[in-house]
Amino acid sequence: MKQSKLLLLISICSLILSGCMSTRHVLGHDDNDIDFDKASGGGRYSILQDHAPSGDVKVDHLPDLVPKWEAKSRGGNKNPYEVWGKKYWVMDSAKGYTAEGTASWYGKKFHGHKTSNGEIYDMYAFSAAHKSLPLPTYLKVTNLDNNRSVIVRVNDRGPFHGDRLIDLSYAAAVRLDYHKKGLARVRIEAITPARGETYAADDVRTETPQALPNKASAVSKGADASTPDLVFTHLQLGAFSSEASAETLKRRLFETFDTSVRVEVNKQGDGLYKVLVGPYKEMEELQKWQGKLQESGFGSPVRVALVP
């Protein structure tokens, strides 16, 4: 009888212990418990709590995106789709869409990982996540508190918590000057050029060269009056804090285009690894590759000039 009671006690303790071990939680913001599987994306993300990159991020040198017609991406447009047990429906078209609500930003945790449409998330580019707009969609986003605007390209899904309307990349949040607050009241307006048309507006600046240093240089310098003849030589597809993430993108480019693409990873003085395609001697060839890269799901390459 004593042995039976002992076995029963051991069984009860084992059940309690296994129950405690199967419920994994991590401590979140404001002392709220966040489910481990949700926080890690089912083990996808090594960082559980999102945070900003270290140091100040400057975006003044980044050219505004120029919206153009793009076909819907193969990935990210499933209708409906389900996240955490809730279904969401994707709009057939973004034409005429406007909304006002709360914007948040996402950064380091997701940097270098795939977005919903299969591209690589770059927190230093102007992109966004939205629950129901077709991917991709260009949006003009205006911070209603300071009237600052930015054009972003929606290539991801989210945000899936609270009543937030949109998640902007960290760079876009810096442009709108709410990156330190975390949230902002915004108005978003879809920009839907027809096939063959390119969006033009007074508040969209003309794209100017971004001068990159050679590998021996320490800092990036913007093109200035001392370099009036500076021309574009490369297309930048991403800037990563992790060399492994940059190499992953480089490998994807080779898998897609084989030996026809020329790729290099350029380490910057700020520690970022920039993935560059080129060099190109003719602007016509650069523009052709810019289109090919976009059509193949590599986002919107930024034209840059690599200083010898």
PDB file of C-alpha atoms in Angstrom:
ATOM      1  CA  MET A   1       0.000   0.000   0.000  1.00  0.00           C
ATOM      2  CA  LYS A   2       2.819   2.407   0.872  1.00  0.00           C
ATOM      3  CA  GLN A   3       4.499   1.632  -2.448  1.00  0.00           C
ATOM      4  CA  SER A   4       1.249   2.375  -4.324  1.00  0.00           C
ATOM      5  CA  LYS A   5       0.889   5.722  -2.583  1.00  0.00           C
ATOM      6  CA  LEU A   6       4.512   6.563  -3.374  1.00  0.00           C
ATOM      7  CA  LEU A   7       4.016   5.774  -7.079  1.00  0.00           C
ATOM      8  CA  LEU A   8       0.848   7.880  -7.139  1.00  0.00           C
ATOM      9  CA  LEU A   9       2.681  10.821  -5.548  1.00  0.00           C
ATOM     10  CA  ILE A  10       5.513  10.549  -8.083  1.00  0.00           C
ATOM     11  CA  SER A  11       3.018  10.486 -10.969  1.00  0.00           C
ATOM     12  CA  ILE A  12       1.234  13.601  -9.703  1.00  0.00           C
ATOM     13  CA  CYS A  13       4.524  15.483  -9.309  1.00  0.00           C
ATOM     14  CA  SER A  14       5.576  14.482 -12.833  1.00  0.00           C
ATOM     15  CA  LEU A  15       2.311  15.785 -14.297  1.00  0.00           C
ATOM     16  CA  ILE A  16       2.649  19.103 -12.468  1.00  0.00           C
ATOM     17  CA  LEU A  17       6.258  19.492 -13.579  1.00  0.00           C
ATOM     18  CA  SER A  18       5.511  18.666 -17.228  1.00  0.00           C
ATOM     19  CA  GLY A  19       2.607  21.109 -17.208  1.00  0.00           C
ATOM     20  CA  CYS A  20       4.865  23.875 -15.954  1.00  0.00           C
ATOM     21  CA  MET A  21       7.486  23.106 -18.587  1.00  0.00           C
ATOM     22  CA  SER A  22       5.011  23.024 -21.490  1.00  0.00           C
ATOM     23  CA  THR A  23       3.780  26.586 -20.870  1.00  0.00           C
ATOM     24  CA  ARG A  24       6.662  28.786 -21.963  1.00  0.00           C
ATOM     25  CA  HIS A  25       6.428  32.515 -21.402  1.00  0.00           C
ATOM     26  CA  VAL A  26       8.781  35.456 -21.598  1.00  0.00           C
ATOM     27  CA  LEU A  27       8.406  38.756 -19.819  1.00  0.00           C
ATOM     28  CA  GLY A  28       7.251  41.494 -22.182  1.00  0.00           C
ATOM     29  CA  HIS A  29       6.765  45.248 -22.096  1.00  0.00           C
ATOM     30  CA  ASP A  30       4.816  46.665 -19.134  1.00  0.00           C
ATOM     31  CA  ASP A  31       5.357  43.360 -17.295  1.00  0.00           C
ATOM     32  CA  ASN A  32       2.892  41.515 -19.533  1.00  0.00           C
ATOM     33  CA  ASP A  33       3.583  37.864 -20.280  1.00  0.00           C
ATOM     34  CA  ILE A  34       4.070  37.104 -23.965  1.00  0.00           C
ATOM     35  CA  ASP A  35       3.729  33.553 -25.229  1.00  0.00           C
ATOM     36  CA  PHE A  36       7.143  32.230 -26.261  1.00  0.00           C
ATOM     37  CA  ASP A  37       5.906  30.751 -29.543  1.00  0.00           C
ATOM     38  CA  LYS A  38       4.347  34.054 -30.583  1.00  0.00           C
ATOM     39  CA  ALA A  39       7.359  36.089 -29.488  1.00  0.00           C
ATOM     40  CA  SER A  40       9.793  33.866 -31.369  1.00  0.00           C
ATOM     41  CA  GLY A  41       7.556  33.356 -34.408  1.00  0.00           C
ATOM     42  CA  GLY A  42       7.557  29.620 -33.760  1.00  0.00           C
ATOM     43  CA  GLY A  43      11.321  29.659 -33.313  1.00  0.00           C
ATOM     44  CA  ARG A  44      11.941  31.825 -36.383  1.00  0.00           C
ATOM     45  CA  TYR A  45      13.343  34.843 -34.514  1.00  0.00           C
ATOM     46  CA  SER A  46      16.290  34.705 -32.121  1.00  0.00           C
ATOM     47  CA  ILE A  47      15.307  38.073 -30.602  1.00  0.00           C
ATOM     48  CA  LEU A  48      12.124  37.899 -28.530  1.00  0.00           C
ATOM     49  CA  GLN A  49      11.519  41.614 -28.008  1.00  0.00           C
ATOM     50  CA  ASP A  50      11.901  43.978 -30.955  1.00  0.00           C
ATOM     51  CA  HIS A  51      14.189  46.977 -30.514  1.00  0.00           C
ATOM     52  CA  ALA A  52      15.848  49.771 -32.432  1.00  0.00           C
ATOM     53  CA  PRO A  53      19.334  49.525 -33.946  1.00  0.00           C
ATOM     54  CA  SER A  54      22.168  50.831 -31.804  1.00  0.00           C
ATOM     55  CA  GLY A  55      23.222  54.420 -32.376  1.00  0.00           C
ATOM     56  CA  ASP A  56      21.516  57.182 -34.307  1.00  0.00           C
ATOM     57  CA  VAL A  57      20.143  56.282 -37.738  1.00  0.00           C
ATOM     58  CA  LYS A  58      20.315  58.968 -40.413  1.00  0.00           C
ATOM     59  CA  VAL A  59      17.871  58.815 -43.334  1.00  0.00           C
ATOM     60  CA  ASP A  60      18.272  62.222 -44.955  1.00  0.00           C
ATOM     61  CA  HIS A  61      20.525  60.734 -47.636  1.00  0.00           C
ATOM     62  CA  LEU A  62      17.957  58.107 -48.628  1.00  0.00           C
ATOM     63  CA  PRO A  63      16.018  58.990 -51.802  1.00  0.00           C
ATOM     64  CA  ASP A  64      12.228  58.935 -51.691  1.00  0.00           C
ATOM     65  CA  LEU A  65      10.637  55.932 -53.319  1.00  0.00           C
ATOM     66  CA  VAL A  66       9.039  56.628 -56.678  1.00  0.00           C
ATOM     67  CA  PRO A  67       5.899  54.474 -56.934  1.00  0.00           C
ATOM     68  CA  LYS A  68       5.241  52.571 -60.124  1.00  0.00           C
ATOM     69  CA  TRP A  69       2.923  49.828 -61.299  1.00  0.00           C
ATOM     70  CA  GLU A  70       3.863  46.399 -59.974  1.00  0.00           C
ATOM     71  CA  ALA A  71       2.126  43.065 -60.366  1.00  0.00           C
ATOM     72  CA  LYS A  72       0.908  41.381 -57.200  1.00  0.00           C
ATOM     73  CA  SER A  73       3.623  39.281 -55.635  1.00  0.00           C
ATOM     74  CA  ARG A  74       3.344  35.505 -55.644  1.00  0.00           C
ATOM     75  CA  GLY A  75       3.618  35.360 -51.880  1.00  0.00           C
ATOM     76  CA  GLY A  76       1.669  37.179 -49.192  1.00  0.00           C
ATOM     77  CA  ASN A  77      -1.647  37.590 -51.021  1.00  0.00           C
ATOM     78  CA  LYS A  78      -3.424  34.442 -49.888  1.00  0.00           C
ATOM     79  CA  ASN A  79      -7.084  35.213 -49.228  1.00  0.00           C
ATOM     80  CA  PRO A  80      -8.097  34.707 -46.520  1.00  0.00           C
ATOM     81  CA  TYR A  81      -5.081  34.006 -44.324  1.00  0.00           C
ATOM     82  CA  GLU A  82      -4.943  33.192 -40.636  1.00  0.00           C
ATOM     83  CA  VAL A  83      -2.696  34.479 -37.846  1.00  0.00           C
ATOM     84  CA  TRP A  84      -3.002  33.351 -34.216  1.00  0.00           C
ATOM     85  CA  GLY A  85      -6.415  31.825 -34.920  1.00  0.00           C
ATOM     86  CA  LYS A  86      -7.894  34.941 -36.552  1.00  0.00           C
ATOM     87  CA  LYS A  87      -8.722  35.259 -40.253  1.00  0.00           C
ATOM     88  CA  TYR A  88      -7.847  38.268 -42.398  1.00  0.00           C
ATOM     89  CA  TRP A  89      -8.960  39.156 -45.929  1.00  0.00           C
ATOM     90  CA  VAL A  90      -6.803  40.830 -48.582  1.00  0.00           C
ATOM     91  CA  MET A  91      -8.279  43.646 -50.682  1.00  0.00           C
ATOM     92  CA  ASP A  92      -8.581  43.072 -54.434  1.00  0.00           C
ATOM     93  CA  SER A  93      -7.181  46.533 -55.138  1.00  0.00           C
ATOM     94  CA  ALA A  94      -5.645  49.384 -53.154  1.00  0.00           C
ATOM     95  CA  LYS A  95      -7.016  52.041 -55.497  1.00  0.00           C
ATOM     96  CA  GLY A  96      -8.660  54.889 -53.580  1.00  0.00           C
ATOM     97  CA  TYR A  97      -7.700  53.479 -50.183  1.00  0.00           C
ATOM     98  CA  THR A  98      -7.129  55.982 -47.360  1.00  0.00           C
ATOM     99  CA  ALA A  99      -7.215  55.501 -43.608  1.00  0.00           C
ATOM    100  CA  GLU A 100      -6.180  57.124 -40.363  1.00  0.00           C
ATOM    101  CA  GLY A 101      -4.945  55.329 -37.284  1.00  0.00           C
ATOM    102  CA  THR A 102      -1.946  54.354 -35.187  1.00  0.00           C
ATOM    103  CA  ALA A 103       1.410  53.484 -36.713  1.00  0.00           C
ATOM    104  CA  SER A 104       4.128  51.532 -34.963  1.00  0.00           C
ATOM    105  CA  TRP A 105       7.535  50.458 -36.272  1.00  0.00           C
ATOM    106  CA  TYR A 106       9.487  47.215 -36.416  1.00  0.00           C
ATOM    107  CA  GLY A 107      13.224  46.856 -36.386  1.00  0.00           C
ATOM    108  CA  LYS A 108      16.115  44.684 -35.243  1.00  0.00           C
ATOM    109  CA  LYS A 109      14.135  41.544 -34.437  1.00  0.00           C
ATOM    110  CA  PHE A 110      12.876  41.195 -38.017  1.00  0.00           C
ATOM    111  CA  HIS A 111      15.877  42.682 -39.849  1.00  0.00           C
ATOM    112  CA  GLY A 112      17.284  40.247 -42.415  1.00  0.00           C
ATOM    113  CA  HIS A 113      14.290  37.877 -42.236  1.00  0.00           C
ATOM    114  CA  LYS A 114      11.807  37.227 -45.024  1.00  0.00           C
ATOM    115  CA  THR A 115       8.752  39.417 -45.361  1.00  0.00           C
ATOM    116  CA  SER A 116       5.334  37.970 -46.195  1.00  0.00           C
ATOM    117  CA  ASN A 117       5.932  38.247 -49.940  1.00  0.00           C
ATOM    118  CA  GLY A 118       9.346  36.581 -49.750  1.00  0.00           C
ATOM    119  CA  GLU A 119      11.578  39.652 -49.827  1.00  0.00           C
ATOM    120  CA  ILE A 120      14.182  40.388 -47.152  1.00  0.00           C
ATOM    121  CA  TYR A 121      13.162  42.916 -44.525  1.00  0.00           C
ATOM    122  CA  ASP A 122      15.562  45.863 -44.337  1.00  0.00           C
ATOM    123  CA  MET A 123      14.867  48.220 -41.445  1.00  0.00           C
ATOM    124  CA  TYR A 124      17.008  50.857 -43.180  1.00  0.00           C
ATOM    125  CA  ALA A 125      14.700  51.009 -46.229  1.00  0.00           C
ATOM    126  CA  PHE A 126      11.249  52.601 -46.590  1.00  0.00           C
ATOM    127  CA  SER A 127       8.820  49.691 -46.300  1.00  0.00           C
ATOM    128  CA  ALA A 128       5.747  48.725 -44.279  1.00  0.00           C
ATOM    129  CA  ALA A 129       3.457  45.956 -43.090  1.00  0.00           C
ATOM    130  CA  HIS A 130      -0.336  46.083 -43.437  1.00  0.00           C
ATOM    131  CA  LYS A 131      -2.993  43.467 -42.726  1.00  0.00           C
ATOM    132  CA  SER A 132      -5.170  43.772 -45.827  1.00  0.00           C
ATOM    133  CA  LEU A 133      -3.567  45.776 -48.659  1.00  0.00           C
ATOM    134  CA  PRO A 134      -2.360  43.809 -51.698  1.00  0.00           C
ATOM    135  CA  LEU A 135       1.384  43.157 -51.771  1.00  0.00           C
ATOM    136  CA  PRO A 136       3.091  45.229 -52.917  1.00  0.00           C
ATOM    137  CA  THR A 137       1.318  48.570 -52.465  1.00  0.00           C
ATOM    138  CA  TYR A 138       2.865  52.020 -52.316  1.00  0.00           C
ATOM    139  CA  LEU A 139       1.562  54.347 -49.625  1.00  0.00           C
ATOM    140  CA  LYS A 140       2.036  57.958 -48.694  1.00  0.00           C
ATOM    141  CA  VAL A 141       2.161  58.060 -44.894  1.00  0.00           C
ATOM    142  CA  THR A 142       1.756  61.357 -43.058  1.00  0.00           C
ATOM    143  CA  ASN A 143       2.444  61.911 -39.369  1.00  0.00           C
ATOM    144  CA  LEU A 144      -0.574  63.938 -38.272  1.00  0.00           C
ATOM    145  CA  ASP A 145       1.317  65.441 -35.315  1.00  0.00           C
ATOM    146  CA  ASN A 146       4.103  67.074 -37.345  1.00  0.00           C
ATOM    147  CA  ASN A 147       2.856  66.799 -40.970  1.00  0.00           C
ATOM    148  CA  ARG A 148       5.967  64.915 -42.086  1.00  0.00           C
ATOM    149  CA  SER A 149       5.437  62.441 -44.939  1.00  0.00           C
ATOM    150  CA  VAL A 150       7.175  59.424 -46.405  1.00  0.00           C
ATOM    151  CA  ILE A 151       6.382  57.046 -49.238  1.00  0.00           C
ATOM    152  CA  VAL A 152       6.715  53.389 -48.330  1.00  0.00           C
ATOM    153  CA  ARG A 153       6.268  50.101 -50.141  1.00  0.00           C
ATOM    154  CA  VAL A 154       4.088  47.562 -48.333  1.00  0.00           C
ATOM    155  CA  ASN A 155       5.667  44.114 -48.639  1.00  0.00           C
ATOM    156  CA  ASP A 156       4.729  42.506 -45.332  1.00  0.00           C
ATOM    157  CA  ARG A 157       1.762  41.556 -43.146  1.00  0.00           C
ATOM    158  CA  GLY A 158       0.963  43.019 -39.732  1.00  0.00           C
ATOM    159  CA  PRO A 159       0.670  44.454 -37.158  1.00  0.00           C
ATOM    160  CA  PHE A 160      -1.415  41.773 -35.450  1.00  0.00           C
ATOM    161  CA  HIS A 161      -1.789  43.255 -31.989  1.00  0.00           C
ATOM    162  CA  GLY A 162      -3.924  46.050 -30.594  1.00  0.00           C
ATOM    163  CA  ASP A 163      -5.697  48.481 -32.862  1.00  0.00           C
ATOM    164  CA  ARG A 164      -2.616  49.500 -34.849  1.00  0.00           C
ATOM    165  CA  LEU A 165      -3.169  50.340 -38.485  1.00  0.00           C
ATOM    166  CA  ILE A 166       0.313  49.886 -39.922  1.00  0.00           C
ATOM    167  CA  ASP A 167       3.885  48.900 -39.047  1.00  0.00           C
ATOM    168  CA  LEU A 168       6.563  51.032 -40.702  1.00  0.00           C
ATOM    169  CA  SER A 169      10.207  50.151 -41.125  1.00  0.00           C
ATOM    170  CA  TYR A 170      12.529  51.818 -38.636  1.00  0.00           C
ATOM    171  CA  ALA A 171      13.916  54.137 -41.335  1.00  0.00           C
ATOM    172  CA  ALA A 172      10.393  55.303 -42.229  1.00  0.00           C
ATOM    173  CA  ALA A 173       9.668  55.962 -38.545  1.00  0.00           C
ATOM    174  CA  VAL A 174      12.838  58.061 -38.365  1.00  0.00           C
ATOM    175  CA  ARG A 175      11.729  60.042 -41.442  1.00  0.00           C
ATOM    176  CA  LEU A 176       8.387  60.713 -39.707  1.00  0.00           C
ATOM    177  CA  ASP A 177      10.190  61.471 -36.417  1.00  0.00           C
ATOM    178  CA  TYR A 178       8.318  59.096 -34.129  1.00  0.00           C
ATOM    179  CA  HIS A 179      10.999  56.393 -33.762  1.00  0.00           C
ATOM    180  CA  LYS A 180      11.713  57.396 -30.154  1.00  0.00           C
ATOM    181  CA  LYS A 181       8.026  57.532 -29.204  1.00  0.00           C
ATOM    182  CA  GLY A 182       7.179  54.200 -30.805  1.00  0.00           C
ATOM    183  CA  LEU A 183       3.688  55.181 -31.989  1.00  0.00           C
ATOM    184  CA  ALA A 184       2.214  57.955 -34.112  1.00  0.00           C
ATOM    185  CA  ARG A 185      -1.141  59.104 -35.461  1.00  0.00           C
ATOM    186  CA  VAL A 186      -0.944  58.800 -39.224  1.00  0.00           C
ATOM    187  CA  ARG A 187      -2.927  59.103 -42.403  1.00  0.00           C
ATOM    188  CA  ILE A 188      -2.141  56.602 -45.139  1.00  0.00           C
ATOM    189  CA  GLU A 189      -3.046  57.030 -48.812  1.00  0.00           C
ATOM    190  CA  ALA A 190      -2.545  54.353 -51.451  1.00  0.00           C
ATOM    191  CA  ILE A 191      -0.664  55.332 -54.604  1.00  0.00           C
ATOM    192  CA  THR A 192      -1.644  53.129 -57.547  1.00  0.00           C
ATOM    193  CA  PRO A 193      -0.037  54.150 -60.848  1.00  0.00           C
ATOM    194  CA  ALA A 194      -1.437  52.483 -63.954  1.00  0.00           C
ATOM    195  CA  ARG A 195       0.714  50.048 -65.886  1.00  0.00           C
ATOM    196  CA  GLY A 196       3.534  51.948 -67.569  1.00  0.00           C
ATOM    197  CA  GLU A 197       2.997  55.102 -65.511  1.00  0.00           C
ATOM    198  CA  THR A 198       5.296  56.452 -62.805  1.00  0.00           C
ATOM    199  CA  TYR A 199       4.007  58.503 -59.915  1.00  0.00           C
ATOM    200  CA  ALA A 200       5.162  62.118 -59.773  1.00  0.00           C
ATOM    201  CA  ALA A 201       4.404  64.638 -57.061  1.00  0.00           C
ATOM    202  CA  ASP A 202       5.865  67.907 -55.827  1.00  0.00           C
ATOM    203  CA  ASP A 203       6.719  66.422 -52.451  1.00  0.00           C
ATOM    204  CA  VAL A 204       8.665  63.510 -53.912  1.00  0.00           C
ATOM    205  CA  ARG A 205      12.284  64.554 -54.249  1.00  0.00           C
ATOM    206  CA  THR A 206      14.269  63.704 -57.362  1.00  0.00           C
ATOM    207  CA  GLU A 207      16.489  60.732 -56.688  1.00  0.00           C
ATOM    208  CA  THR A 208      20.115  61.807 -56.162  1.00  0.00           C
ATOM    209  CA  PRO A 209      23.252  59.701 -55.988  1.00  0.00           C
ATOM    210  CA  GLN A 210      24.327  58.291 -52.647  1.00  0.00           C
ATOM    211  CA  ALA A 211      28.102  58.080 -52.671  1.00  0.00           C
ATOM    212  CA  LEU A 212      29.452  54.938 -51.037  1.00  0.00           C
ATOM    213  CA  PRO A 213      33.067  54.591 -49.958  1.00  0.00           C
ATOM    214  CA  ASN A 214      35.428  51.913 -51.129  1.00  0.00           C
ATOM    215  CA  LYS A 215      36.127  49.078 -48.716  1.00  0.00           C
ATOM    216  CA  ALA A 216      39.064  50.949 -47.187  1.00  0.00           C
ATOM    217  CA  SER A 217      37.020  54.042 -46.351  1.00  0.00           C
ATOM    218  CA  ALA A 218      35.469  54.607 -42.971  1.00  0.00           C
ATOM    219  CA  VAL A 219      32.271  56.576 -43.650  1.00  0.00           C
ATOM    220  CA  SER A 220      29.647  57.158 -46.324  1.00  0.00           C
ATOM    221  CA  LYS A 221      29.459  60.621 -47.857  1.00  0.00           C
ATOM    222  CA  GLY A 222      26.552  62.108 -49.793  1.00  0.00           C
ATOM    223  CA  ALA A 223      27.209  63.527 -53.242  1.00  0.00           C
ATOM    224  CA  ASP A 224      27.958  67.221 -53.003  1.00  0.00           C
ATOM    225  CA  ALA A 225      29.028  70.162 -55.138  1.00  0.00           C
ATOM    226  CA  SER A 226      32.596  68.874 -55.251  1.00  0.00           C
ATOM    227  CA  THR A 227      31.465  65.824 -57.233  1.00  0.00           C
ATOM    228  CA  PRO A 228      29.096  67.259 -59.880  1.00  0.00           C
ATOM    229  CA  ASP A 229      29.828  64.502 -62.375  1.00  0.00           C
ATOM    230  CA  LEU A 230      29.128  61.629 -59.962  1.00  0.00           C
ATOM    231  CA  VAL A 231      27.009  58.963 -61.680  1.00  0.00           C
ATOM    232  CA  PHE A 232      25.271  55.828 -60.491  1.00  0.00           C
ATOM    233  CA  THR A 233      27.441  52.732 -60.624  1.00  0.00           C
ATOM    234  CA  HIS A 234      25.609  50.163 -58.468  1.00  0.00           C
ATOM    235  CA  LEU A 235      22.211  49.111 -57.138  1.00  0.00           C
ATOM    236  CA  GLN A 236      21.927  48.653 -53.386  1.00  0.00           C
ATOM    237  CA  LEU A 237      19.536  45.890 -52.310  1.00  0.00           C
ATOM    238  CA  GLY A 238      19.951  45.984 -48.562  1.00  0.00           C
ATOM    239  CA  ALA A 239      22.019  47.062 -45.558  1.00  0.00           C
ATOM    240  CA  PHE A 240      22.460  44.547 -42.760  1.00  0.00           C
ATOM    241  CA  SER A 241      24.109  44.569 -39.357  1.00  0.00           C
ATOM    242  CA  SER A 242      24.828  40.857 -39.837  1.00  0.00           C
ATOM    243  CA  GLU A 243      27.290  39.711 -42.489  1.00  0.00           C
ATOM    244  CA  ALA A 244      25.452  36.368 -42.605  1.00  0.00           C
ATOM    245  CA  SER A 245      22.208  38.138 -43.601  1.00  0.00           C
ATOM    246  CA  ALA A 246      24.018  40.015 -46.360  1.00  0.00           C
ATOM    247  CA  GLU A 247      25.562  36.781 -47.642  1.00  0.00           C
ATOM    248  CA  THR A 248      22.123  35.128 -47.616  1.00  0.00           C
ATOM    249  CA  LEU A 249      20.760  37.841 -49.900  1.00  0.00           C
ATOM    250  CA  LYS A 250      23.839  37.518 -52.108  1.00  0.00           C
ATOM    251  CA  ARG A 251      23.219  33.779 -52.399  1.00  0.00           C
ATOM    252  CA  ARG A 252      19.552  34.366 -53.319  1.00  0.00           C
ATOM    253  CA  LEU A 253      20.659  36.667 -56.121  1.00  0.00           C
ATOM    254  CA  PHE A 254      23.008  34.039 -57.540  1.00  0.00           C
ATOM    255  CA  GLU A 255      20.313  31.360 -57.235  1.00  0.00           C
ATOM    256  CA  THR A 256      17.922  33.571 -59.212  1.00  0.00           C
ATOM    257  CA  PHE A 257      20.228  35.009 -61.867  1.00  0.00           C
ATOM    258  CA  ASP A 258      23.175  32.588 -61.859  1.00  0.00           C
ATOM    259  CA  THR A 259      26.375  34.106 -63.290  1.00  0.00           C
ATOM    260  CA  SER A 260      24.612  36.952 -65.114  1.00  0.00           C
ATOM    261  CA  VAL A 261      24.497  39.022 -61.911  1.00  0.00           C
ATOM    262  CA  ARG A 262      27.488  40.727 -60.307  1.00  0.00           C
ATOM    263  CA  VAL A 263      27.153  41.023 -56.524  1.00  0.00           C
ATOM    264  CA  GLU A 264      29.414  42.308 -53.783  1.00  0.00           C
ATOM    265  CA  VAL A 265      29.020  42.828 -50.044  1.00  0.00           C
ATOM    266  CA  ASN A 266      30.506  46.156 -48.988  1.00  0.00           C
ATOM    267  CA  LYS A 267      31.278  46.665 -45.295  1.00  0.00           C
ATOM    268  CA  GLN A 268      30.686  50.256 -44.174  1.00  0.00           C
ATOM    269  CA  GLY A 269      32.376  52.269 -41.459  1.00  0.00           C
ATOM    270  CA  ASP A 270      29.213  52.081 -39.352  1.00  0.00           C
ATOM    271  CA  GLY A 271      29.404  48.283 -39.320  1.00  0.00           C
ATOM    272  CA  LEU A 272      26.640  47.703 -41.875  1.00  0.00           C
ATOM    273  CA  TYR A 273      27.056  45.204 -44.700  1.00  0.00           C
ATOM    274  CA  LYS A 274      25.556  46.595 -47.908  1.00  0.00           C
ATOM    275  CA  VAL A 275      24.642  44.264 -50.752  1.00  0.00           C
ATOM    276  CA  LEU A 276      25.466  45.881 -54.088  1.00  0.00           C
ATOM    277  CA  VAL A 277      24.794  44.735 -57.650  1.00  0.00           C
ATOM    278  CA  GLY A 278      27.101  46.125 -60.312  1.00  0.00           C
ATOM    279  CA  PRO A 279      29.132  47.970 -61.387  1.00  0.00           C
ATOM    280  CA  TYR A 280      27.383  49.357 -64.466  1.00  0.00           C
ATOM    281  CA  LYS A 281      29.060  51.601 -66.990  1.00  0.00           C
ATOM    282  CA  GLU A 282      25.851  52.537 -68.798  1.00  0.00           C
ATOM    283  CA  MET A 283      22.724  53.984 -67.174  1.00  0.00           C
ATOM    284  CA  GLU A 284      20.583  51.968 -69.572  1.00  0.00           C
ATOM    285  CA  GLU A 285      22.028  48.700 -68.248  1.00  0.00           C
ATOM    286  CA  LEU A 286      21.594  49.826 -64.636  1.00  0.00           C
ATOM    287  CA  GLN A 287      17.938  50.714 -65.262  1.00  0.00           C
ATOM    288  CA  LYS A 288      17.350  47.365 -66.969  1.00  0.00           C
ATOM    289  CA  TRP A 289      18.711  45.487 -63.962  1.00  0.00           C
ATOM    290  CA  GLN A 290      16.745  47.674 -61.579  1.00  0.00           C
ATOM    291  CA  GLY A 291      13.573  46.508 -63.319  1.00  0.00           C
ATOM    292  CA  LYS A 292      14.664  42.852 -63.408  1.00  0.00           C
ATOM    293  CA  LEU A 293      15.442  42.852 -59.681  1.00  0.00           C
ATOM    294  CA  GLN A 294      12.081  44.399 -58.801  1.00  0.00           C
ATOM    295  CA  GLU A 295      10.181  41.963 -61.010  1.00  0.00           C
ATOM    296  CA  SER A 296      11.981  39.065 -59.334  1.00  0.00           C
ATOM    297  CA  GLY A 297      10.906  40.147 -55.852  1.00  0.00           C
ATOM    298  CA  PHE A 298      14.061  41.888 -54.634  1.00  0.00           C
ATOM    299  CA  GLY A 299      12.307  45.067 -53.553  1.00  0.00           C
ATOM    300  CA  SER A 300      13.137  48.519 -54.901  1.00  0.00           C
ATOM    301  CA  PRO A 301      16.915  48.788 -55.408  1.00  0.00           C
ATOM    302  CA  VAL A 302      18.507  52.116 -54.521  1.00  0.00           C
ATOM    303  CA  ARG A 303      20.866  53.645 -57.085  1.00  0.00           C
ATOM    304  CA  VAL A 304      24.235  54.466 -55.581  1.00  0.00           C
ATOM    305  CA  ALA A 305      27.676  55.620 -56.717  1.00  0.00           C
ATOM    306  CA  LEU A 306      30.700  53.707 -55.474  1.00  0.00           C
ATOM    307  CA  VAL A 307      33.581  56.086 -55.031  1.00  0.00           C
ATOM    308  CA  PRO A 308      36.883  54.526 -56.161  1.00  0.00           C
TER     309      PRO A 308
END
